[in-house]
Amino acid sequence: MRPATRPHRRTPPGATKARVLAALGDGTAMTAGEVAQATSLARPTVSTTLSKLSKTGEVLKAKRGYRLPASRQADSPREQP
């Protein structure tokens, strides 16, 4: 008999990216761990997302963590409580 497994949940396309960008929306640089804590996403998921966003220029690497470019800070989507 196979052990019971939890069903695998996937987030809707773009939802992770939107949550990460919203967490960075105030212009403060954050580490992957800080973004993960703020968004309740897994740290490895956030780290991968930030790396991809950095490669496309949607976020910038800061001295400590990542931040939004100045042009994106004003129009960043805010996560609703």
PDB file of N, CA and C in Angstrom:
ATOM      1  N   MET A   1       0.831  -1.161   0.000  1.00  0.00           N
ATOM      2  CA  MET A   1       0.000   0.000   0.000  1.00  0.00           C
ATOM      3  C   MET A   1       0.893   1.248   0.000  1.00  0.00           C
ATOM      4  N   ARG A   2       0.514   2.244  -0.802  1.00  0.00           N
ATOM      5  CA  ARG A   2       1.294   3.474  -0.909  1.00  0.00           C
ATOM      6  C   ARG A   2       0.937   4.424   0.221  1.00  0.00           C
ATOM      7  N   PRO A   3       1.927   5.126   0.733  1.00  0.00           N
ATOM      8  CA  PRO A   3       1.613   6.120   1.773  1.00  0.00           C
ATOM      9  C   PRO A   3       0.806   7.268   1.185  1.00  0.00           C
ATOM     10  N   ALA A   4      -0.050   7.821   1.999  1.00  0.00           N
ATOM     11  CA  ALA A   4      -0.868   8.963   1.555  1.00  0.00           C
ATOM     12  C   ALA A   4       0.043  10.168   1.317  1.00  0.00           C
ATOM     13  N   THR A   5      -0.193  10.843   0.232  1.00  0.00           N
ATOM     14  CA  THR A   5       0.579  12.051  -0.076  1.00  0.00           C
ATOM     15  C   THR A   5      -0.371  13.233  -0.172  1.00  0.00           C
ATOM     16  N   ARG A   6       0.177  14.379   0.114  1.00  0.00           N
ATOM     17  CA  ARG A   6      -0.618  15.593  -0.017  1.00  0.00           C
ATOM     18  C   ARG A   6      -0.727  15.953  -1.486  1.00  0.00           C
ATOM     19  N   PRO A   7      -1.852  16.482  -1.907  1.00  0.00           N
ATOM     20  CA  PRO A   7      -1.957  16.924  -3.302  1.00  0.00           C
ATOM     21  C   PRO A   7      -1.011  18.089  -3.545  1.00  0.00           C
ATOM     22  N   HIS A   8      -0.390  18.102  -4.696  1.00  0.00           N
ATOM     23  CA  HIS A   8       0.552  19.160  -5.050  1.00  0.00           C
ATOM     24  C   HIS A   8      -0.229  20.391  -5.484  1.00  0.00           C
ATOM     25  N   ARG A   9       0.048  21.511  -4.821  1.00  0.00           N
ATOM     26  CA  ARG A   9      -0.633  22.755  -5.159  1.00  0.00           C
ATOM     27  C   ARG A   9       0.303  23.633  -5.964  1.00  0.00           C
ATOM     28  N   ARG A  10      -0.180  24.149  -7.058  1.00  0.00           N
ATOM     29  CA  ARG A  10       0.588  25.088  -7.868  1.00  0.00           C
ATOM     30  C   ARG A  10      -0.108  26.443  -7.821  1.00  0.00           C
ATOM     31  N   THR A  11       0.693  27.479  -7.789  1.00  0.00           N
ATOM     32  CA  THR A  11       0.109  28.811  -7.824  1.00  0.00           C
ATOM     33  C   THR A  11      -0.270  29.147  -9.258  1.00  0.00           C
ATOM     34  N   PRO A  12      -1.247  30.003  -9.451  1.00  0.00           N
ATOM     35  CA  PRO A  12      -1.619  30.414 -10.809  1.00  0.00           C
ATOM     36  C   PRO A  12      -0.439  31.095 -11.504  1.00  0.00           C
ATOM     37  N   PRO A  13      -0.367  31.008 -12.824  1.00  0.00           N
ATOM     38  CA  PRO A  13       0.739  31.652 -13.555  1.00  0.00           C
ATOM     39  C   PRO A  13       0.843  33.143 -13.223  1.00  0.00           C
ATOM     40  N   GLY A  14       2.052  33.572 -12.900  1.00  0.00           N
ATOM     41  CA  GLY A  14       2.300  34.976 -12.605  1.00  0.00           C
ATOM     42  C   GLY A  14       2.058  35.378 -11.164  1.00  0.00           C
ATOM     43  N   ALA A  15       1.442  34.520 -10.368  1.00  0.00           N
ATOM     44  CA  ALA A  15       1.103  34.886  -8.991  1.00  0.00           C
ATOM     45  C   ALA A  15       2.341  35.049  -8.122  1.00  0.00           C
ATOM     46  N   THR A  16       3.304  34.159  -8.272  1.00  0.00           N
ATOM     47  CA  THR A  16       4.528  34.255  -7.475  1.00  0.00           C
ATOM     48  C   THR A  16       5.282  35.534  -7.816  1.00  0.00           C
ATOM     49  N   LYS A  17       5.428  35.801  -9.094  1.00  0.00           N
ATOM     50  CA  LYS A  17       6.115  37.013  -9.541  1.00  0.00           C
ATOM     51  C   LYS A  17       5.420  38.253  -8.979  1.00  0.00           C
ATOM     52  N   ALA A  18       4.113  38.294  -9.046  1.00  0.00           N
ATOM     53  CA  ALA A  18       3.357  39.447  -8.562  1.00  0.00           C
ATOM     54  C   ALA A  18       3.558  39.644  -7.065  1.00  0.00           C
ATOM     55  N   ARG A  19       3.570  38.558  -6.296  1.00  0.00           N
ATOM     56  CA  ARG A  19       3.750  38.661  -4.849  1.00  0.00           C
ATOM     57  C   ARG A  19       5.154  39.135  -4.503  1.00  0.00           C
ATOM     58  N   VAL A  20       6.155  38.645  -5.233  1.00  0.00           N
ATOM     59  CA  VAL A  20       7.538  39.063  -4.988  1.00  0.00           C
ATOM     60  C   VAL A  20       7.699  40.547  -5.323  1.00  0.00           C
ATOM     61  N   LEU A  21       7.176  40.969  -6.462  1.00  0.00           N
ATOM     62  CA  LEU A  21       7.283  42.380  -6.852  1.00  0.00           C
ATOM     63  C   LEU A  21       6.538  43.280  -5.876  1.00  0.00           C
ATOM     64  N   ALA A  22       5.394  42.828  -5.389  1.00  0.00           N
ATOM     65  CA  ALA A  22       4.630  43.616  -4.423  1.00  0.00           C
ATOM     66  C   ALA A  22       5.412  43.781  -3.117  1.00  0.00           C
ATOM     67  N   ALA A  23       6.102  42.735  -2.701  1.00  0.00           N
ATOM     68  CA  ALA A  23       6.889  42.807  -1.468  1.00  0.00           C
ATOM     69  C   ALA A  23       8.022  43.819  -1.588  1.00  0.00           C
ATOM     70  N   LEU A  24       8.553  43.971  -2.786  1.00  0.00           N
ATOM     71  CA  LEU A  24       9.647  44.918  -3.021  1.00  0.00           C
ATOM     72  C   LEU A  24       9.133  46.308  -3.387  1.00  0.00           C
ATOM     73  N   GLY A  25       7.846  46.490  -3.416  1.00  0.00           N
ATOM     74  CA  GLY A  25       7.217  47.699  -3.932  1.00  0.00           C
ATOM     75  C   GLY A  25       7.546  49.009  -3.246  1.00  0.00           C
ATOM     76  N   ASP A  26       7.952  48.985  -1.990  1.00  0.00           N
ATOM     77  CA  ASP A  26       8.230  50.246  -1.309  1.00  0.00           C
ATOM     78  C   ASP A  26       9.643  50.766  -1.569  1.00  0.00           C
ATOM     79  N   GLY A  27      10.425  50.026  -2.345  1.00  0.00           N
ATOM     80  CA  GLY A  27      11.757  50.485  -2.715  1.00  0.00           C
ATOM     81  C   GLY A  27      12.865  50.008  -1.795  1.00  0.00           C
ATOM     82  N   THR A  28      12.507  49.359  -0.697  1.00  0.00           N
ATOM     83  CA  THR A  28      13.494  48.833   0.227  1.00  0.00           C
ATOM     84  C   THR A  28      14.092  47.543  -0.316  1.00  0.00           C
ATOM     85  N   ALA A  29      15.417  47.420  -0.251  1.00  0.00           N
ATOM     86  CA  ALA A  29      16.068  46.184  -0.668  1.00  0.00           C
ATOM     87  C   ALA A  29      15.751  45.082   0.341  1.00  0.00           C
ATOM     88  N   MET A  30      15.490  43.890  -0.164  1.00  0.00           N
ATOM     89  CA  MET A  30      15.174  42.756   0.695  1.00  0.00           C
ATOM     90  C   MET A  30      15.919  41.525   0.205  1.00  0.00           C
ATOM     91  N   THR A  31      16.301  40.665   1.140  1.00  0.00           N
ATOM     92  CA  THR A  31      16.907  39.392   0.782  1.00  0.00           C
ATOM     93  C   THR A  31      15.801  38.410   0.385  1.00  0.00           C
ATOM     94  N   ALA A  32      16.193  37.294  -0.196  1.00  0.00           N
ATOM     95  CA  ALA A  32      15.214  36.268  -0.562  1.00  0.00           C
ATOM     96  C   ALA A  32      14.468  35.773   0.678  1.00  0.00           C
ATOM     97  N   GLY A  33      15.176  35.631   1.773  1.00  0.00           N
ATOM     98  CA  GLY A  33      14.541  35.191   3.013  1.00  0.00           C
ATOM     99  C   GLY A  33      13.513  36.180   3.525  1.00  0.00           C
ATOM    100  N   GLU A  34      13.827  37.464   3.424  1.00  0.00           N
ATOM    101  CA  GLU A  34      12.891  38.497   3.860  1.00  0.00           C
ATOM    102  C   GLU A  34      11.657  38.536   2.969  1.00  0.00           C
ATOM    103  N   VAL A  35      11.857  38.404   1.668  1.00  0.00           N
ATOM    104  CA  VAL A  35      10.719  38.366   0.738  1.00  0.00           C
ATOM    105  C   VAL A  35       9.877  37.124   1.016  1.00  0.00           C
ATOM    106  N   ALA A  36      10.527  35.993   1.254  1.00  0.00           N
ATOM    107  CA  ALA A  36       9.798  34.759   1.541  1.00  0.00           C
ATOM    108  C   ALA A  36       8.935  34.919   2.784  1.00  0.00           C
ATOM    109  N   GLN A  37       9.497  35.528   3.806  1.00  0.00           N
ATOM    110  CA  GLN A  37       8.742  35.738   5.044  1.00  0.00           C
ATOM    111  C   GLN A  37       7.565  36.690   4.808  1.00  0.00           C
ATOM    112  N   ALA A  38       7.787  37.746   4.042  1.00  0.00           N
ATOM    113  CA  ALA A  38       6.735  38.740   3.792  1.00  0.00           C
ATOM    114  C   ALA A  38       5.607  38.193   2.919  1.00  0.00           C
ATOM    115  N   THR A  39       5.913  37.227   2.066  1.00  0.00           N
ATOM    116  CA  THR A  39       4.925  36.718   1.115  1.00  0.00           C
ATOM    117  C   THR A  39       4.375  35.337   1.467  1.00  0.00           C
ATOM    118  N   SER A  40       4.945  34.712   2.481  1.00  0.00           N
ATOM    119  CA  SER A  40       4.584  33.336   2.864  1.00  0.00           C
ATOM    120  C   SER A  40       4.882  32.329   1.749  1.00  0.00           C
ATOM    121  N   LEU A  41       5.850  32.652   0.900  1.00  0.00           N
ATOM    122  CA  LEU A  41       6.300  31.726  -0.132  1.00  0.00           C
ATOM    123  C   LEU A  41       7.547  31.010   0.374  1.00  0.00           C
ATOM    124  N   ALA A  42       7.850  29.860  -0.205  1.00  0.00           N
ATOM    125  CA  ALA A  42       9.048  29.126   0.165  1.00  0.00           C
ATOM    126  C   ALA A  42      10.291  29.894  -0.286  1.00  0.00           C
ATOM    127  N   ARG A  43      11.332  29.891   0.561  1.00  0.00           N
ATOM    128  CA  ARG A  43      12.543  30.628   0.232  1.00  0.00           C
ATOM    129  C   ARG A  43      13.162  30.187  -1.093  1.00  0.00           C
ATOM    130  N   PRO A  44      13.256  28.876  -1.393  1.00  0.00           N
ATOM    131  CA  PRO A  44      13.815  28.490  -2.692  1.00  0.00           C
ATOM    132  C   PRO A  44      13.008  29.025  -3.883  1.00  0.00           C
ATOM    133  N   THR A  45      11.697  29.089  -3.723  1.00  0.00           N
ATOM    134  CA  THR A  45      10.833  29.636  -4.776  1.00  0.00           C
ATOM    135  C   THR A  45      11.132  31.111  -4.980  1.00  0.00           C
ATOM    136  N   VAL A  46      11.249  31.839  -3.891  1.00  0.00           N
ATOM    137  CA  VAL A  46      11.543  33.270  -3.964  1.00  0.00           C
ATOM    138  C   VAL A  46      12.927  33.499  -4.566  1.00  0.00           C
ATOM    139  N   SER A  47      13.898  32.712  -4.142  1.00  0.00           N
ATOM    140  CA  SER A  47      15.254  32.857  -4.648  1.00  0.00           C
ATOM    141  C   SER A  47      15.309  32.645  -6.161  1.00  0.00           C
ATOM    142  N   THR A  48      14.640  31.609  -6.645  1.00  0.00           N
ATOM    143  CA  THR A  48      14.595  31.345  -8.085  1.00  0.00           C
ATOM    144  C   THR A  48      13.892  32.476  -8.820  1.00  0.00           C
ATOM    145  N   THR A  49      12.784  32.946  -8.274  1.00  0.00           N
ATOM    146  CA  THR A  49      12.025  34.030  -8.905  1.00  0.00           C
ATOM    147  C   THR A  49      12.861  35.306  -8.963  1.00  0.00           C
ATOM    148  N   LEU A  50      13.540  35.649  -7.870  1.00  0.00           N
ATOM    149  CA  LEU A  50      14.375  36.850  -7.858  1.00  0.00           C
ATOM    150  C   LEU A  50      15.525  36.739  -8.866  1.00  0.00           C
ATOM    151  N   SER A  51      16.100  35.569  -8.983  1.00  0.00           N
ATOM    152  CA  SER A  51      17.188  35.368  -9.945  1.00  0.00           C
ATOM    153  C   SER A  51      16.692  35.594 -11.371  1.00  0.00           C
ATOM    154  N   LYS A  52      15.531  35.038 -11.683  1.00  0.00           N
ATOM    155  CA  LYS A  52      14.948  35.224 -13.021  1.00  0.00           C
ATOM    156  C   LYS A  52      14.607  36.695 -13.273  1.00  0.00           C
ATOM    157  N   LEU A  53      14.015  37.353 -12.273  1.00  0.00           N
ATOM    158  CA  LEU A  53      13.653  38.761 -12.423  1.00  0.00           C
ATOM    159  C   LEU A  53      14.894  39.640 -12.568  1.00  0.00           C
ATOM    160  N   SER A  54      15.974  39.259 -11.917  1.00  0.00           N
ATOM    161  CA  SER A  54      17.219  40.006 -12.031  1.00  0.00           C
ATOM    162  C   SER A  54      17.795  39.892 -13.446  1.00  0.00           C
ATOM    163  N   LYS A  55      17.700  38.713 -14.017  1.00  0.00           N
ATOM    164  CA  LYS A  55      18.217  38.498 -15.375  1.00  0.00           C
ATOM    165  C   LYS A  55      17.443  39.295 -16.421  1.00  0.00           C
ATOM    166  N   THR A  56      16.161  39.520 -16.175  1.00  0.00           N
ATOM    167  CA  THR A  56      15.342  40.291 -17.128  1.00  0.00           C
ATOM    168  C   THR A  56      15.344  41.782 -16.819  1.00  0.00           C
ATOM    169  N   GLY A  57      15.976  42.178 -15.712  1.00  0.00           N
ATOM    170  CA  GLY A  57      16.042  43.589 -15.351  1.00  0.00           C
ATOM    171  C   GLY A  57      14.842  44.101 -14.587  1.00  0.00           C
ATOM    172  N   GLU A  58      13.930  43.202 -14.196  1.00  0.00           N
ATOM    173  CA  GLU A  58      12.737  43.634 -13.467  1.00  0.00           C
ATOM    174  C   GLU A  58      13.044  43.948 -12.010  1.00  0.00           C
ATOM    175  N   VAL A  59      14.114  43.364 -11.482  1.00  0.00           N
ATOM    176  CA  VAL A  59      14.639  43.740 -10.169  1.00  0.00           C
ATOM    177  C   VAL A  59      16.142  43.917 -10.312  1.00  0.00           C
ATOM    178  N   LEU A  60      16.722  44.663  -9.382  1.00  0.00           N
ATOM    179  CA  LEU A  60      18.159  44.910  -9.396  1.00  0.00           C
ATOM    180  C   LEU A  60      18.786  44.320  -8.149  1.00  0.00           C
ATOM    181  N   LYS A  61      19.997  43.830  -8.280  1.00  0.00           N
ATOM    182  CA  LYS A  61      20.728  43.370  -7.104  1.00  0.00           C
ATOM    183  C   LYS A  61      21.194  44.588  -6.325  1.00  0.00           C
ATOM    184  N   ALA A  62      21.019  44.522  -5.035  1.00  0.00           N
ATOM    185  CA  ALA A  62      21.457  45.599  -4.148  1.00  0.00           C
ATOM    186  C   ALA A  62      22.667  45.088  -3.362  1.00  0.00           C
ATOM    187  N   LYS A  63      23.228  45.941  -2.526  1.00  0.00           N
ATOM    188  CA  LYS A  63      24.347  45.492  -1.695  1.00  0.00           C
ATOM    189  C   LYS A  63      23.943  44.285  -0.859  1.00  0.00           C
ATOM    190  N   ARG A  64      22.708  44.319  -0.386  1.00  0.00           N
ATOM    191  CA  ARG A  64      22.181  43.212   0.410  1.00  0.00           C
ATOM    192  C   ARG A  64      20.773  42.918  -0.093  1.00  0.00           C
ATOM    193  N   GLY A  65      20.645  41.937  -0.943  1.00  0.00           N
ATOM    194  CA  GLY A  65      19.339  41.544  -1.448  1.00  0.00           C
ATOM    195  C   GLY A  65      19.029  42.108  -2.820  1.00  0.00           C
ATOM    196  N   TYR A  66      17.753  42.373  -3.044  1.00  0.00           N
ATOM    197  CA  TYR A  66      17.246  42.848  -4.327  1.00  0.00           C
ATOM    198  C   TYR A  66      16.325  44.023  -4.084  1.00  0.00           C
ATOM    199  N   ARG A  67      16.174  44.839  -5.117  1.00  0.00           N
ATOM    200  CA  ARG A  67      15.251  45.972  -5.044  1.00  0.00           C
ATOM    201  C   ARG A  67      14.665  46.216  -6.430  1.00  0.00           C
ATOM    202  N   LEU A  68      13.588  46.981  -6.470  1.00  0.00           N
ATOM    203  CA  LEU A  68      12.999  47.356  -7.748  1.00  0.00           C
ATOM    204  C   LEU A  68      13.768  48.524  -8.342  1.00  0.00           C
ATOM    205  N   PRO A  69      13.840  48.592  -9.667  1.00  0.00           N
ATOM    206  CA  PRO A  69      14.390  49.807 -10.279  1.00  0.00           C
ATOM    207  C   PRO A  69      13.484  50.991  -9.922  1.00  0.00           C
ATOM    208  N   ALA A  70      14.038  52.179  -9.864  1.00  0.00           N
ATOM    209  CA  ALA A  70      13.265  53.367  -9.488  1.00  0.00           C
ATOM    210  C   ALA A  70      12.016  53.531 -10.349  1.00  0.00           C
ATOM    211  N   SER A  71      12.092  53.188 -11.616  1.00  0.00           N
ATOM    212  CA  SER A  71      10.953  53.351 -12.524  1.00  0.00           C
ATOM    213  C   SER A  71       9.791  52.420 -12.196  1.00  0.00           C
ATOM    214  N   ARG A  72      10.034  51.316 -11.482  1.00  0.00           N
ATOM    215  CA  ARG A  72       8.974  50.357 -11.161  1.00  0.00           C
ATOM    216  C   ARG A  72       8.386  50.550  -9.779  1.00  0.00           C
ATOM    217  N   GLN A  73       9.037  51.325  -8.927  1.00  0.00           N
ATOM    218  CA  GLN A  73       8.575  51.443  -7.547  1.00  0.00           C
ATOM    219  C   GLN A  73       7.192  52.058  -7.441  1.00  0.00           C
ATOM    220  N   ALA A  74       6.893  53.033  -8.240  1.00  0.00           N
ATOM    221  CA  ALA A  74       5.599  53.711  -8.157  1.00  0.00           C
ATOM    222  C   ALA A  74       4.459  52.857  -8.691  1.00  0.00           C
ATOM    223  N   ASP A  75       4.735  52.024  -9.702  1.00  0.00           N
ATOM    224  CA  ASP A  75       3.634  51.263 -10.301  1.00  0.00           C
ATOM    225  C   ASP A  75       3.640  49.798  -9.901  1.00  0.00           C
ATOM    226  N   SER A  76       4.349  49.448  -8.839  1.00  0.00           N
ATOM    227  CA  SER A  76       4.391  48.066  -8.374  1.00  0.00           C
ATOM    228  C   SER A  76       3.022  47.643  -7.875  1.00  0.00           C
ATOM    229  N   PRO A  77       2.585  46.418  -8.248  1.00  0.00           N
ATOM    230  CA  PRO A  77       1.296  45.938  -7.736  1.00  0.00           C
ATOM    231  C   PRO A  77       1.397  45.666  -6.247  1.00  0.00           C
ATOM    232  N   ARG A  78       0.429  46.104  -5.492  1.00  0.00           N
ATOM    233  CA  ARG A  78       0.418  45.900  -4.041  1.00  0.00           C
ATOM    234  C   ARG A  78      -0.402  44.656  -3.730  1.00  0.00           C
ATOM    235  N   GLU A  79       0.102  43.844  -2.815  1.00  0.00           N
ATOM    236  CA  GLU A  79      -0.624  42.660  -2.393  1.00  0.00           C
ATOM    237  C   GLU A  79      -1.736  43.084  -1.454  1.00  0.00           C
ATOM    238  N   GLN A  80      -2.904  42.578  -1.670  1.00  0.00           N
ATOM    239  CA  GLN A  80      -4.049  42.913  -0.830  1.00  0.00           C
ATOM    240  C   GLN A  80      -4.029  42.035   0.412  1.00  0.00           C
ATOM    241  N   PRO A  81      -4.363  42.575   1.576  1.00  0.00           N
ATOM    242  CA  PRO A  81      -4.373  41.773   2.822  1.00  0.00           C
ATOM    243  C   PRO A  81      -5.459  40.728   2.809  1.00  0.00           C
TER     244      PRO A  81
END
